[in-house]
Coordinates of C-alpha atoms in Angstrom, one line a residue:
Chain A
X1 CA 0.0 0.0 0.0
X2 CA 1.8 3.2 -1.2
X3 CA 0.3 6.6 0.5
X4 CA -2.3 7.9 2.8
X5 CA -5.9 7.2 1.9
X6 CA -8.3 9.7 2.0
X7 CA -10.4 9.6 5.1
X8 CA -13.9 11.2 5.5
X9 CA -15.7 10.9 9.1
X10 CA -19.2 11.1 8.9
X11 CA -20.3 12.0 12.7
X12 CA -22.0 14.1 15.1
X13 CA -20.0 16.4 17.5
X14 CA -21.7 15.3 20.8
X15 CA -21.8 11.6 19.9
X16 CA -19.7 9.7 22.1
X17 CA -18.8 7.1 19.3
X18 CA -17.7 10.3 16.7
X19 CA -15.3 12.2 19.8
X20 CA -13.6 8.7 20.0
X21 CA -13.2 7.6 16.6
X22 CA -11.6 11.6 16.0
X23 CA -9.3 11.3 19.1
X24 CA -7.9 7.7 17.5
X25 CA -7.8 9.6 14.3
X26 CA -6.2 12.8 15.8
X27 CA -3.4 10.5 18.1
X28 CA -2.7 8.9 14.9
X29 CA -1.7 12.3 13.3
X30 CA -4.2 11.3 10.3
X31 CA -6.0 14.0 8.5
X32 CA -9.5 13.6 7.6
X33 CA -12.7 15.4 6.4
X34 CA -15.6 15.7 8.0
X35 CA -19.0 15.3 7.4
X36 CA -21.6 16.0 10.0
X37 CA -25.1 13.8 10.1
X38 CA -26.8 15.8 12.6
X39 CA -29.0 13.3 15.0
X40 CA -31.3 16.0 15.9
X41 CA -32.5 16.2 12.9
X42 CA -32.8 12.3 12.4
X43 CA -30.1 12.5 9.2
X44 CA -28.7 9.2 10.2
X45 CA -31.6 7.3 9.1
X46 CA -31.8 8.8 5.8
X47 CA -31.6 6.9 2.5
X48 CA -28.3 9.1 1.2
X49 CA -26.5 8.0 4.7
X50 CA -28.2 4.3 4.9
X51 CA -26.3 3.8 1.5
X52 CA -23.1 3.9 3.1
X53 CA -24.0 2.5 6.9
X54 CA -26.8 0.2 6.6
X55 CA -27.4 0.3 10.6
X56 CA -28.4 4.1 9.9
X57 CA -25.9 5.1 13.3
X58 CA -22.4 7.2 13.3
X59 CA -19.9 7.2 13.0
X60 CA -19.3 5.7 9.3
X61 CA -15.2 6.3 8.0
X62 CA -14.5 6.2 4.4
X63 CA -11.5 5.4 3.4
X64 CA -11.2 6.0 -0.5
X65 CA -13.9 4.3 -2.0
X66 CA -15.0 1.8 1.3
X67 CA -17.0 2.3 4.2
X68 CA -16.1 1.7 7.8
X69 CA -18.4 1.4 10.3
X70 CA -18.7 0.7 14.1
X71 CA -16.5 2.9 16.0
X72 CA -14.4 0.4 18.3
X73 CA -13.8 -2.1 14.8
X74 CA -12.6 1.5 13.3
X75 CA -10.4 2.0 16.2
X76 CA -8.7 -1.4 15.8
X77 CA -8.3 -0.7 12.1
X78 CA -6.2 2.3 12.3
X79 CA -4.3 0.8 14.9
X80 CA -3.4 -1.9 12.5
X81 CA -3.1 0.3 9.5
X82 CA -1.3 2.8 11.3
X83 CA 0.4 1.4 14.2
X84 CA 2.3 4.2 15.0
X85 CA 1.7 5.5 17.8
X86 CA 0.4 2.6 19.2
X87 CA -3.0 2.2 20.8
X88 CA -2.7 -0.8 22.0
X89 CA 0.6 -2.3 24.5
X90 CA 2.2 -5.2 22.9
X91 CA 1.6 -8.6 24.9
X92 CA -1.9 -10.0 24.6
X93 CA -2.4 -10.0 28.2
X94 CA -2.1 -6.1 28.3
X95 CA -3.8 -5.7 25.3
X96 CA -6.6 -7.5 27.3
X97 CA -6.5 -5.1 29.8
X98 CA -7.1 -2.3 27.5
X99 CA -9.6 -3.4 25.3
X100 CA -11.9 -4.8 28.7
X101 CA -11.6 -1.1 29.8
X102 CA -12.6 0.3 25.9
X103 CA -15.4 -2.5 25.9
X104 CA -16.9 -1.6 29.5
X105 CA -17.9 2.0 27.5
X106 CA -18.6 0.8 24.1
X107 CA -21.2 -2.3 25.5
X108 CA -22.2 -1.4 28.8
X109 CA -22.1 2.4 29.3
X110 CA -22.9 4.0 26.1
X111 CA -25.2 2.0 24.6
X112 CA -27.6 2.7 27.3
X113 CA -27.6 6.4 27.2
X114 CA -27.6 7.2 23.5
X115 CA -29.9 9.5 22.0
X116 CA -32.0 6.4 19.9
X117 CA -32.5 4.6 23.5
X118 CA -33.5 7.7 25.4
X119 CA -36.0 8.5 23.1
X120 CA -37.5 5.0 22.9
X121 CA -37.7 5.4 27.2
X122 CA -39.9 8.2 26.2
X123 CA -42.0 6.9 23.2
X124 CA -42.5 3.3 25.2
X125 CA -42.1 3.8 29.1
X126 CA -43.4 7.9 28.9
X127 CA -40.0 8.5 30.8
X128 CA -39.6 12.4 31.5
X129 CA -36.4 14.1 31.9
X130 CA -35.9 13.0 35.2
X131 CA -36.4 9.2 34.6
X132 CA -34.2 9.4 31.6
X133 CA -31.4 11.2 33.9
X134 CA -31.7 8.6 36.6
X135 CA -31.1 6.3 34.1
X136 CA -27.9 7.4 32.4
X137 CA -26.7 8.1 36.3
X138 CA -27.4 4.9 37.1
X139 CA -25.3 2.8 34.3
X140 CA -22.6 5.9 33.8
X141 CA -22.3 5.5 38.1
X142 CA -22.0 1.4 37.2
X143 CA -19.5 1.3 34.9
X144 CA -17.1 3.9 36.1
X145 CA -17.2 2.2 39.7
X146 CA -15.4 -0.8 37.9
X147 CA -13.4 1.1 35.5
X148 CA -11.9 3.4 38.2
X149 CA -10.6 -0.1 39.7
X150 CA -8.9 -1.1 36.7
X151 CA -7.5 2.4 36.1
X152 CA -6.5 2.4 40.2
X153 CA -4.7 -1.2 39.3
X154 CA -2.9 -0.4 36.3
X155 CA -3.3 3.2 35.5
X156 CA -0.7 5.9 35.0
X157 CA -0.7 9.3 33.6
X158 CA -3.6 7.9 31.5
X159 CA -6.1 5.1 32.2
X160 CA -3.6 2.1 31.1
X161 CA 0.1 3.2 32.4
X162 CA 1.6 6.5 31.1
X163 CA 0.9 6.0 27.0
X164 CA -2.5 7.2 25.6
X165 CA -4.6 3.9 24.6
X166 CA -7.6 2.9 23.0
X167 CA -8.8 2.8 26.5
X168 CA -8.8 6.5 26.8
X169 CA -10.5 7.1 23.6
X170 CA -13.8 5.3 24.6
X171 CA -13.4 7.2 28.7
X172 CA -12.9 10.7 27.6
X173 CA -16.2 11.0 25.4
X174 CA -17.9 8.9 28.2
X175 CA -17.0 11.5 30.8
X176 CA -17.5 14.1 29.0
X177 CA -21.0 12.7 28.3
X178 CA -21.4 12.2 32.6
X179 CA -20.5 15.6 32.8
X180 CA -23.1 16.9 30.7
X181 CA -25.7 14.8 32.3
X182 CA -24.5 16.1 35.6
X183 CA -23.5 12.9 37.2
X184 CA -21.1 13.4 40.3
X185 CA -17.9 11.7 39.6
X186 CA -15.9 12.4 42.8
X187 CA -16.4 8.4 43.5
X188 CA -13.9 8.0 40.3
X189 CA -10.5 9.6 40.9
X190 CA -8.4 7.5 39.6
X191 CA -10.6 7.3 36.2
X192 CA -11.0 10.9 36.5
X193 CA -7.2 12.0 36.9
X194 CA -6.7 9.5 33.5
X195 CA -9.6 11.5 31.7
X196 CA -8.2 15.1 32.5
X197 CA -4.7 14.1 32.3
X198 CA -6.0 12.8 28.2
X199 CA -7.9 16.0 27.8
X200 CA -5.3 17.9 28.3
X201 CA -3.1 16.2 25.4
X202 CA -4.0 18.4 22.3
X203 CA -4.7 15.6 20.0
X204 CA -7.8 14.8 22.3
X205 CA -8.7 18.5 23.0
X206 CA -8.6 18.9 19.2
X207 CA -11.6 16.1 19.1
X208 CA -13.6 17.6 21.8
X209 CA -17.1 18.1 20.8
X210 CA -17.3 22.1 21.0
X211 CA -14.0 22.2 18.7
X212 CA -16.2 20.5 15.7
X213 CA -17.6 22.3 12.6
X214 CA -21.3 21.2 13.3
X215 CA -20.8 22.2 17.2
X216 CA -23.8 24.8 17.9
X217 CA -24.5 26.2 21.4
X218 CA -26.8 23.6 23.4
Chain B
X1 CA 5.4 -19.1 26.8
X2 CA 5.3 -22.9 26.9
X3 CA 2.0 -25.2 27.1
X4 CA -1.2 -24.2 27.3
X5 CA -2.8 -22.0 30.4
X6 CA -5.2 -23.3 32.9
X7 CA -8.4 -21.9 31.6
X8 CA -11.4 -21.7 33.7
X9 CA -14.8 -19.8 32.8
X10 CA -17.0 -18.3 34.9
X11 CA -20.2 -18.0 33.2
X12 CA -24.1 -18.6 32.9
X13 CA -25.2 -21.0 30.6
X14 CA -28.2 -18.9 28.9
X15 CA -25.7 -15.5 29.0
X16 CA -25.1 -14.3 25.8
X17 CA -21.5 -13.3 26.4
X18 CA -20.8 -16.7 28.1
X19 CA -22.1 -18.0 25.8
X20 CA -19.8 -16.1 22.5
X21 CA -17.0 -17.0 24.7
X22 CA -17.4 -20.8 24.9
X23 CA -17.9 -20.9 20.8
X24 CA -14.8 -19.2 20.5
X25 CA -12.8 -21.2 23.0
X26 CA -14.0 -24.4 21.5
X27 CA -13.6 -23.0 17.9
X28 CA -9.6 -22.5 18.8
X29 CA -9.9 -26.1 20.7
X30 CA -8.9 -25.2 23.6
X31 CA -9.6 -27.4 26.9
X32 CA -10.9 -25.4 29.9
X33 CA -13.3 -25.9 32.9
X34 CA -16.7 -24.0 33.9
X35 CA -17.1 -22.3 37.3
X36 CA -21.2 -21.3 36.8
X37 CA -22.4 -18.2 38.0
X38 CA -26.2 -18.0 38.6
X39 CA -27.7 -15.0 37.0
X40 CA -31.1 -15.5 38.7
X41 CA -29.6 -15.8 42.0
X42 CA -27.4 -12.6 41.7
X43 CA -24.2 -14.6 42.4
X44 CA -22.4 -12.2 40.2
X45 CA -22.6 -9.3 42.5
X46 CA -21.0 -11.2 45.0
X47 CA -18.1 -10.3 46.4
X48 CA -16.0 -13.6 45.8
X49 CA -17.3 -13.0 42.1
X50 CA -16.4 -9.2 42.3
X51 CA -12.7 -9.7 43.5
X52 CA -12.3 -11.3 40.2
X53 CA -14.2 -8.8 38.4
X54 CA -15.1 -5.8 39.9
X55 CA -18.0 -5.0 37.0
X56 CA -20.0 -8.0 38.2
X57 CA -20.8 -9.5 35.1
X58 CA -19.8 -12.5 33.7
X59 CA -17.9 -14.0 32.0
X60 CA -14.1 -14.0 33.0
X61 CA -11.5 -15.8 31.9
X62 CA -9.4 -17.0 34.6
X63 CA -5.8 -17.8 32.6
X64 CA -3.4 -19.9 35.2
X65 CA -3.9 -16.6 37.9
X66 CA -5.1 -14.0 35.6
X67 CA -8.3 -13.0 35.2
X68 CA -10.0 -11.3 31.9
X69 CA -13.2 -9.8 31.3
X70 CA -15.3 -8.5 28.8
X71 CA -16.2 -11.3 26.3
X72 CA -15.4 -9.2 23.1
X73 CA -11.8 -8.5 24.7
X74 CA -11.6 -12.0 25.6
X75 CA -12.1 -13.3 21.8
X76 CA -9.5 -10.7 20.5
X77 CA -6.4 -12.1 23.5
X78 CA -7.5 -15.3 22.0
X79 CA -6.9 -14.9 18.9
X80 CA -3.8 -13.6 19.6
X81 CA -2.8 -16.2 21.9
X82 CA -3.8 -19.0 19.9
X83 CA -3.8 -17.6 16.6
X84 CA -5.0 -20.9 14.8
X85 CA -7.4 -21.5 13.6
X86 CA -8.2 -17.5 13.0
X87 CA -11.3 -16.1 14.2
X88 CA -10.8 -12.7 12.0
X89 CA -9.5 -12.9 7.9
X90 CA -5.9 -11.3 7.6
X91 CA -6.3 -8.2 5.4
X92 CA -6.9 -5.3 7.8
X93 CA -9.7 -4.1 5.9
X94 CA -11.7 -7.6 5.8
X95 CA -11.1 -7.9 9.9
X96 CA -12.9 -4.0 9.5
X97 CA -15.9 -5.9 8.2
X98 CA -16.2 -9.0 10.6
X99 CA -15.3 -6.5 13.5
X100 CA -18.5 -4.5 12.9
X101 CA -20.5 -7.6 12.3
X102 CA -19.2 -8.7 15.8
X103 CA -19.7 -5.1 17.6
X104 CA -23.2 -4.3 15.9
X105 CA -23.9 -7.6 18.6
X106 CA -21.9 -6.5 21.2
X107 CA -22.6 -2.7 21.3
X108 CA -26.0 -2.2 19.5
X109 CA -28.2 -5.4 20.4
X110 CA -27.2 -7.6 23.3
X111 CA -26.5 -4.3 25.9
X112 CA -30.1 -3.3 25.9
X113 CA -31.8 -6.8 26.3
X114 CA -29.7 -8.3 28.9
X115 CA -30.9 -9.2 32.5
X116 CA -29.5 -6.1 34.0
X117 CA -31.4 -3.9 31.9
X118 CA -34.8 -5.8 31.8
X119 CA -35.1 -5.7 35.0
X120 CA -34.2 -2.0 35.4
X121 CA -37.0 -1.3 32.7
X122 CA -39.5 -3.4 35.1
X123 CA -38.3 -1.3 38.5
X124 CA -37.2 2.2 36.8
X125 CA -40.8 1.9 34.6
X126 CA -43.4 -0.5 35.8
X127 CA -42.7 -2.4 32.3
X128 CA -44.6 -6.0 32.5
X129 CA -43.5 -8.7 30.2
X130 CA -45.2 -7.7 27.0
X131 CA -43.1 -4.2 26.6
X132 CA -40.2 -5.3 27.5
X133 CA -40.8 -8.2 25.0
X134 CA -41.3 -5.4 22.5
X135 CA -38.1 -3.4 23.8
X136 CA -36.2 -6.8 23.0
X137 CA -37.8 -7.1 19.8
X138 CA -37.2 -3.5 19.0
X139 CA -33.9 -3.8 19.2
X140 CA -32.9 -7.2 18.0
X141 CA -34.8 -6.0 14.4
X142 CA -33.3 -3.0 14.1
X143 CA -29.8 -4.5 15.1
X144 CA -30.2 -7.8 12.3
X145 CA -31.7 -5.8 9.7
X146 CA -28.2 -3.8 8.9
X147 CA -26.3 -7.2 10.3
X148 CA -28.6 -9.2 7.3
X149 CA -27.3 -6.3 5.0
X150 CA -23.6 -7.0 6.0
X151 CA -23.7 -10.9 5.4
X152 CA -25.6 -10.6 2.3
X153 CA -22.8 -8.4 1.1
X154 CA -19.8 -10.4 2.9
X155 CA -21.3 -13.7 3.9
X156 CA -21.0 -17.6 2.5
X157 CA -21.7 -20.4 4.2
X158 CA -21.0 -18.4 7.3
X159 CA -21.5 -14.6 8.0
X160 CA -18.4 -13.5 6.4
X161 CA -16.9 -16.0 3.8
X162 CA -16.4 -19.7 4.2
X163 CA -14.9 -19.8 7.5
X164 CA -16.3 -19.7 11.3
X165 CA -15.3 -15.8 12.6
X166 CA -15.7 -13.6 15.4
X167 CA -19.1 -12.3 13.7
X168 CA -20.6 -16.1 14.2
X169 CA -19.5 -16.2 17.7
X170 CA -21.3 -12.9 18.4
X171 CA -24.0 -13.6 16.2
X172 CA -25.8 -17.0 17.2
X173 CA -26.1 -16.6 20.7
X174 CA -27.6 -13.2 19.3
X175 CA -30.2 -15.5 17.3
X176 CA -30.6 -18.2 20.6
X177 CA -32.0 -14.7 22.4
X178 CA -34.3 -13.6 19.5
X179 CA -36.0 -17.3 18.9
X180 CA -36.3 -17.5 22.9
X181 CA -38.0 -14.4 22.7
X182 CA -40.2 -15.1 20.0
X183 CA -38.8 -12.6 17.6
X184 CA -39.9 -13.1 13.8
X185 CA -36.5 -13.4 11.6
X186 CA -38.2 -14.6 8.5
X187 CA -37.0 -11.0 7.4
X188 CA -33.2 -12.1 7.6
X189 CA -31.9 -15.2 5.0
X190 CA -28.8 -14.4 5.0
X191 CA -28.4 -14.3 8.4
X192 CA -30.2 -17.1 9.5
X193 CA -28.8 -19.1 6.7
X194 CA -25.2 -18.3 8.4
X195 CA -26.3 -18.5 11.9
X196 CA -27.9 -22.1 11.1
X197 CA -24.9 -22.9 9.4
X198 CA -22.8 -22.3 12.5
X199 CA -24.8 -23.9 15.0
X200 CA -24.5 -27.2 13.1
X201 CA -20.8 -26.7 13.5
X202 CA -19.5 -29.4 16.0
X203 CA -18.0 -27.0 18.1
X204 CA -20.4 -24.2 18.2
X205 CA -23.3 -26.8 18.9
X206 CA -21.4 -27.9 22.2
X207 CA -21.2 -24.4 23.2
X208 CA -25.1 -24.0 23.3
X209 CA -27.0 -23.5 26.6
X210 CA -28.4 -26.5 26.9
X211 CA -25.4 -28.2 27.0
X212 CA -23.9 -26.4 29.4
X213 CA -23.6 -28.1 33.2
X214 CA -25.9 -25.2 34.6
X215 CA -28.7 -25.5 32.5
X216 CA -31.7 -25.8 34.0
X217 CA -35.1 -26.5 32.0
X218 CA -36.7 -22.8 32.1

């Protein structure tokens, strides 16, 4: 393979699955177009973005004339296209550790609190605002009680030792996303020292949701 | 390294994520032993269970002392462990593929039907068997409608090509869960087709619930 590909993101500034695949994408050093599908306005589920992602969700990453999809299956992509840096330590039993930390976010965090399931809570259960909060609390308050463990046990500077991993590009949008909820996260200090101490790195500031073209005041 | 690890799985036979992890153990032919852990009677929140995985969910992977969670994590350290025969295909952009399959499963479908979160919708919002039979349903269609898509596009005798992968590992526990909840899947050949093509598989078919020594008749 000779060359950079072209890369276009399709995304959403506030969705948690967009800010990680940008932060893999910006710790890569890889540049890459954007094209916003604002949720709001339901343009995921429309025929012209269905064509490319079938599942009708963002992110979707094209690369030339292909389609990625599925934000942690994009993340170990570049990693393999582009392993350097590395998102990812280098025995499997490290590698473990990492990807258990990414997977706590990507299957039993986020998928509970995105904007698809809270409105179904609304449409099929009549849940109000402060149901729907209650419930994000509740699985955001979950999963960080065992990912602060893990990040106490073998954190560093950032949530696995002192290198930014794929770990930290699934916890950053996710407490970013418990902040704007208003969760209290002073259980979670060891999870919370890794997330600012990644925030403050400007490849992951540079994918932070109010930095994005389609960012509009909420 | 030298030999094979002591493996021992803590799971639940009708758990989904258990359930992806036997196929995939007994896909790579590995030996290992079952510790159960009983769903219905909460043993996972225990705190002998939670000292070996602080999330509280099953499965883990105890490897010699070791202990690794998250099921999707646990299918990637074995194919790195053990990397014959492969669970993903070797061109980066091909693993891309099976990887979605495997996460629109794990991220999209099974997080919002499992035990956990059925029986937060019946505390949280009073929701009696029918709706949350229609909350499973719900998201099992939406979930193998872009999946039947994918293995149209990708699939052969299995979901992606001729050979058993980390999307059929994911995928027919995913189907076991939609036939025990009475979903219709006429709407999906080429799934189906793939998914009954796996289970027929010698080593899949001993990884089933039923055949696991904690299956009770329900």
């Amino acid at each position: 393979m000779t060359g950079s590909p072209a890369l276009t993101l399709y995304g959403y500034w506030r969705s948690g699955t967009s800010y990680r695949t940008r932060i893999a994408l910006n710790l890569k050093g890889l540049a890459y177009e954007q094209r916003p599908v604002n949720l709001l306005e339901n343009a995921q589920s429309r025929d012209d973005y269905r064509s490319l992602n079938p599942q009708g969700l963002v992110p979707a990453l094209m690369v030339d004339d292909s389609v990625l999809v599925q934000s942690s299956a994009i993340l170990e992509w570049l990693e393999e296209r582009f392993p350097d840096p590395p998102l990812l330590p280098k025995a499997p039993d490290l590698r473990a550790v990492v990807r258990a930390m990414a997977m706590m976010v990507a299957c039993d965090i986020h998928p509970l609190n995105n904007i698809r399931v809270l409105k179904a809570l609304r449409s099929d259960f009549g849940a109000d605002d402060g149901a729907r909060n209650a419930w994000i609390a509740h699985w955001i308050t979950q999963g960080f009680a065992a990912l602060d463990t893990l990040i106490a046990r073998h954190g560093g500077t950032y949530a696995f030792g002192d290198d930014l991993s794929m770990a930290d590009c699934h916890i950053v949008p996710q407490v970013y996303s418990a902040e704007r909820f208003h969760v209290p996260l002073d259980a979670y200090p060891a999870l919370m020292r890794a997330a600012t101490n990644a925030r403050a790195h400007p490849a992951v500031a540079a994918a932070s949701p109010e930095r994005q073209p389609d960012a509009s005041p909420s």
